[in-house]
């Protein structure tokens, strides 16, 4: 699998997780069975593509959610 295909696959995984709803932290992404270690980069890419992903810093932790 080439690098672009891997990135698209990871973007799809992040979107599916965020679609579940609620707030997600970086720890949630790295503790998955198949961790997504570059989640911040992927979320930034998705936001640039127009996905309504909100981020908020609470208690020193960044949290992310998909705004519906």
Backbone as JSON, one array per atom type, in Angstrom:
{
  "sequence": "XXXXXXXXXXXXXXXXXXXXXXXXXXXXXXXXXXXXXXXXXXXXXXXXXXXXXXXXXXXXXXXXXXXX",
  "N": [[0.86, -1.16, 0.0], [0.67, 2.14, -0.92], [1.91, 5.36, 0.24], [-0.04, 7.43, 0.01], [-2.44, 5.99, -0.11], [-2.43, 4.8, 2.42], [-2.72, 7.09, 4.01], [-5.28, 8.02, 3.25], [-6.81, 5.87, 4.13], [-6.35, 6.05, 6.9], [-7.5, 8.55, 7.36], [-10.17, 7.94, 6.81], [-10.66, 6.15, 8.92], [-10.36, 7.86, 11.17], [-12.49, 9.65, 10.69], [-14.69, 7.87, 10.87], [-14.54, 7.2, 13.57], [-14.96, 9.71, 14.79], [-17.54, 10.18, 13.9], [-19.09, 8.64, 15.54], [-19.73, 10.18, 17.64], [-19.65, 12.57, 20.38], [-16.88, 13.69, 22.46], [-13.44, 13.23, 21.68], [-10.21, 12.24, 22.7], [-6.61, 12.58, 22.23], [-5.45, 10.39, 23.43], [-7.45, 8.49, 23.18], [-7.29, 7.88, 20.45], [-4.71, 6.76, 20.2], [-4.85, 4.51, 21.77], [-6.32, 2.61, 20.5], [-7.13, -0.59, 19.02], [-5.8, -0.83, 16.59], [-3.68, 1.55, 16.55], [-3.85, 5.11, 15.86], [-1.43, 7.04, 15.26], [-0.69, 9.47, 14.13], [-2.76, 11.29, 14.49], [-3.26, 14.06, 14.96], [-2.22, 15.38, 12.75], [-3.77, 14.22, 10.74], [-6.36, 15.05, 11.49], [-6.06, 17.8, 11.14], [-5.68, 17.86, 8.34], [-8.19, 16.91, 7.49], [-9.83, 18.96, 8.45], [-8.94, 21.07, 6.83], [-9.93, 20.13, 4.46], [-12.54, 20.71, 4.73], [-14.19, 19.41, 6.56], [-16.32, 19.58, 9.39], [-14.8, 19.72, 12.04], [-14.47, 20.15, 15.39], [-12.31, 21.49, 17.86], [-11.14, 21.53, 21.19], [-9.61, 22.72, 24.12], [-9.38, 21.23, 27.16], [-8.71, 21.14, 30.51], [-5.94, 20.88, 30.03], [-5.86, 19.05, 27.98], [-6.32, 18.25, 24.6], [-9.37, 17.99, 22.89], [-11.5, 16.48, 20.5], [-14.2, 16.71, 18.14], [-16.78, 15.81, 15.84], [-18.75, 18.11, 14.3], [-22.18, 18.2, 13.88]],
  "CA": [[0.0, 0.0, 0.0], [1.5, 3.33, -0.98], [1.73, 6.34, 1.32], [-1.31, 8.15, -0.15], [-3.51, 5.06, 0.25], [-2.41, 4.67, 3.88], [-3.24, 8.33, 4.57], [-6.73, 8.02, 3.02], [-7.37, 4.86, 5.04], [-6.33, 6.6, 8.25], [-8.51, 9.61, 7.4], [-11.47, 7.25, 6.92], [-10.78, 5.63, 10.28], [-10.59, 8.98, 12.08], [-13.85, 10.13, 10.46], [-15.64, 6.91, 11.43], [-14.5, 7.33, 15.03], [-15.6, 10.97, 15.17], [-18.96, 10.09, 13.59], [-19.76, 7.98, 16.65], [-20.23, 11.28, 18.46], [-18.94, 12.86, 21.61], [-15.53, 14.24, 22.41], [-12.38, 12.23, 21.62], [-8.88, 12.78, 23.03], [-5.51, 11.91, 21.56], [-5.27, 9.08, 24.07], [-8.42, 7.57, 22.58], [-6.8, 7.46, 19.13], [-3.51, 5.93, 20.29], [-5.12, 3.28, 22.5], [-7.15, 1.71, 19.69], [-6.5, -1.87, 18.68], [-4.84, -0.38, 15.56], [-3.53, 2.96, 16.92], [-3.65, 6.15, 14.86], [-0.46, 7.87, 15.95], [-0.59, 10.8, 13.52], [-4.14, 11.8, 14.5], [-3.33, 15.52, 14.87], [-1.97, 15.73, 11.34], [-4.93, 13.76, 9.97], [-7.47, 15.94, 11.82], [-5.78, 19.07, 10.46], [-5.95, 17.66, 6.92], [-9.64, 16.81, 7.32], [-10.4, 20.31, 8.65], [-8.63, 21.83, 5.62], [-10.81, 19.61, 3.41], [-13.88, 21.22, 4.96], [-14.97, 18.67, 7.56], [-16.56, 20.44, 10.56], [-14.24, 19.1, 13.25], [-14.22, 21.14, 16.43], [-11.34, 21.07, 18.87], [-11.24, 22.34, 22.41], [-8.64, 22.32, 25.14], [-10.0, 21.14, 28.49], [-7.83, 20.54, 31.52], [-4.64, 20.56, 29.45], [-6.01, 17.97, 27.0], [-7.09, 18.6, 23.4], [-10.48, 17.09, 22.58], [-12.0, 16.67, 19.14], [-15.51, 16.12, 17.83], [-17.36, 16.16, 14.54], [-19.95, 18.93, 14.5], [-23.2, 17.78, 12.92]],
  "C": [[0.92, 1.24, 0.0], [1.1, 4.33, 0.11], [0.39, 7.08, 1.23], [-2.49, 7.26, 0.25], [-3.59, 4.88, 1.77], [-3.04, 5.9, 4.53], [-4.76, 8.38, 4.43], [-7.41, 7.03, 3.96], [-7.41, 5.39, 6.47], [-7.35, 7.73, 8.39], [-9.91, 9.0, 7.55], [-11.69, 6.72, 8.33], [-11.08, 6.74, 11.28], [-12.02, 9.5, 11.92], [-14.88, 9.18, 11.05], [-15.7, 7.0, 12.95], [-15.24, 8.59, 15.46], [-17.1, 10.95, 14.9], [-19.76, 9.4, 14.69], [-20.37, 9.04, 17.57], [-19.42, 11.46, 19.72], [-17.55, 13.42, 21.37], [-14.52, 13.11, 22.45], [-11.04, 12.91, 21.93], [-7.83, 12.04, 22.23], [-5.27, 10.52, 22.12], [-6.23, 8.05, 23.5], [-7.91, 7.02, 21.25], [-5.59, 6.53, 19.23], [-3.73, 4.63, 21.05], [-6.05, 2.33, 21.76], [-6.41, 0.41, 19.42], [-5.45, -1.65, 17.57], [-4.67, 1.13, 15.76], [-3.35, 3.88, 15.71], [-2.74, 7.18, 15.52], [-0.37, 9.28, 15.39], [-1.96, 11.48, 13.46], [-4.2, 13.32, 14.37], [-3.14, 16.0, 13.44], [-3.19, 15.37, 10.49], [-6.13, 14.67, 10.24], [-7.27, 17.29, 11.15], [-6.08, 18.97, 8.97], [-7.45, 17.62, 6.65], [-10.31, 18.17, 7.5], [-10.14, 21.18, 7.42], [-9.5, 21.39, 4.45], [-12.27, 20.02, 3.63], [-14.74, 20.44, 5.95], [-15.11, 19.51, 8.82], [-16.1, 19.77, 11.86], [-13.88, 20.23, 14.22], [-13.17, 20.6, 17.37], [-11.4, 22.05, 20.02], [-10.21, 21.81, 23.4], [-9.33, 22.38, 26.5], [-9.03, 20.47, 29.44], [-6.48, 20.12, 30.96], [-4.67, 19.48, 28.39], [-6.82, 18.48, 25.81], [-8.15, 17.54, 23.19], [-11.04, 17.48, 21.23], [-13.39, 16.07, 19.0], [-15.95, 16.61, 16.46], [-18.66, 16.9, 14.81], [-20.97, 18.53, 13.45], [-24.14, 18.9, 12.57]]
}
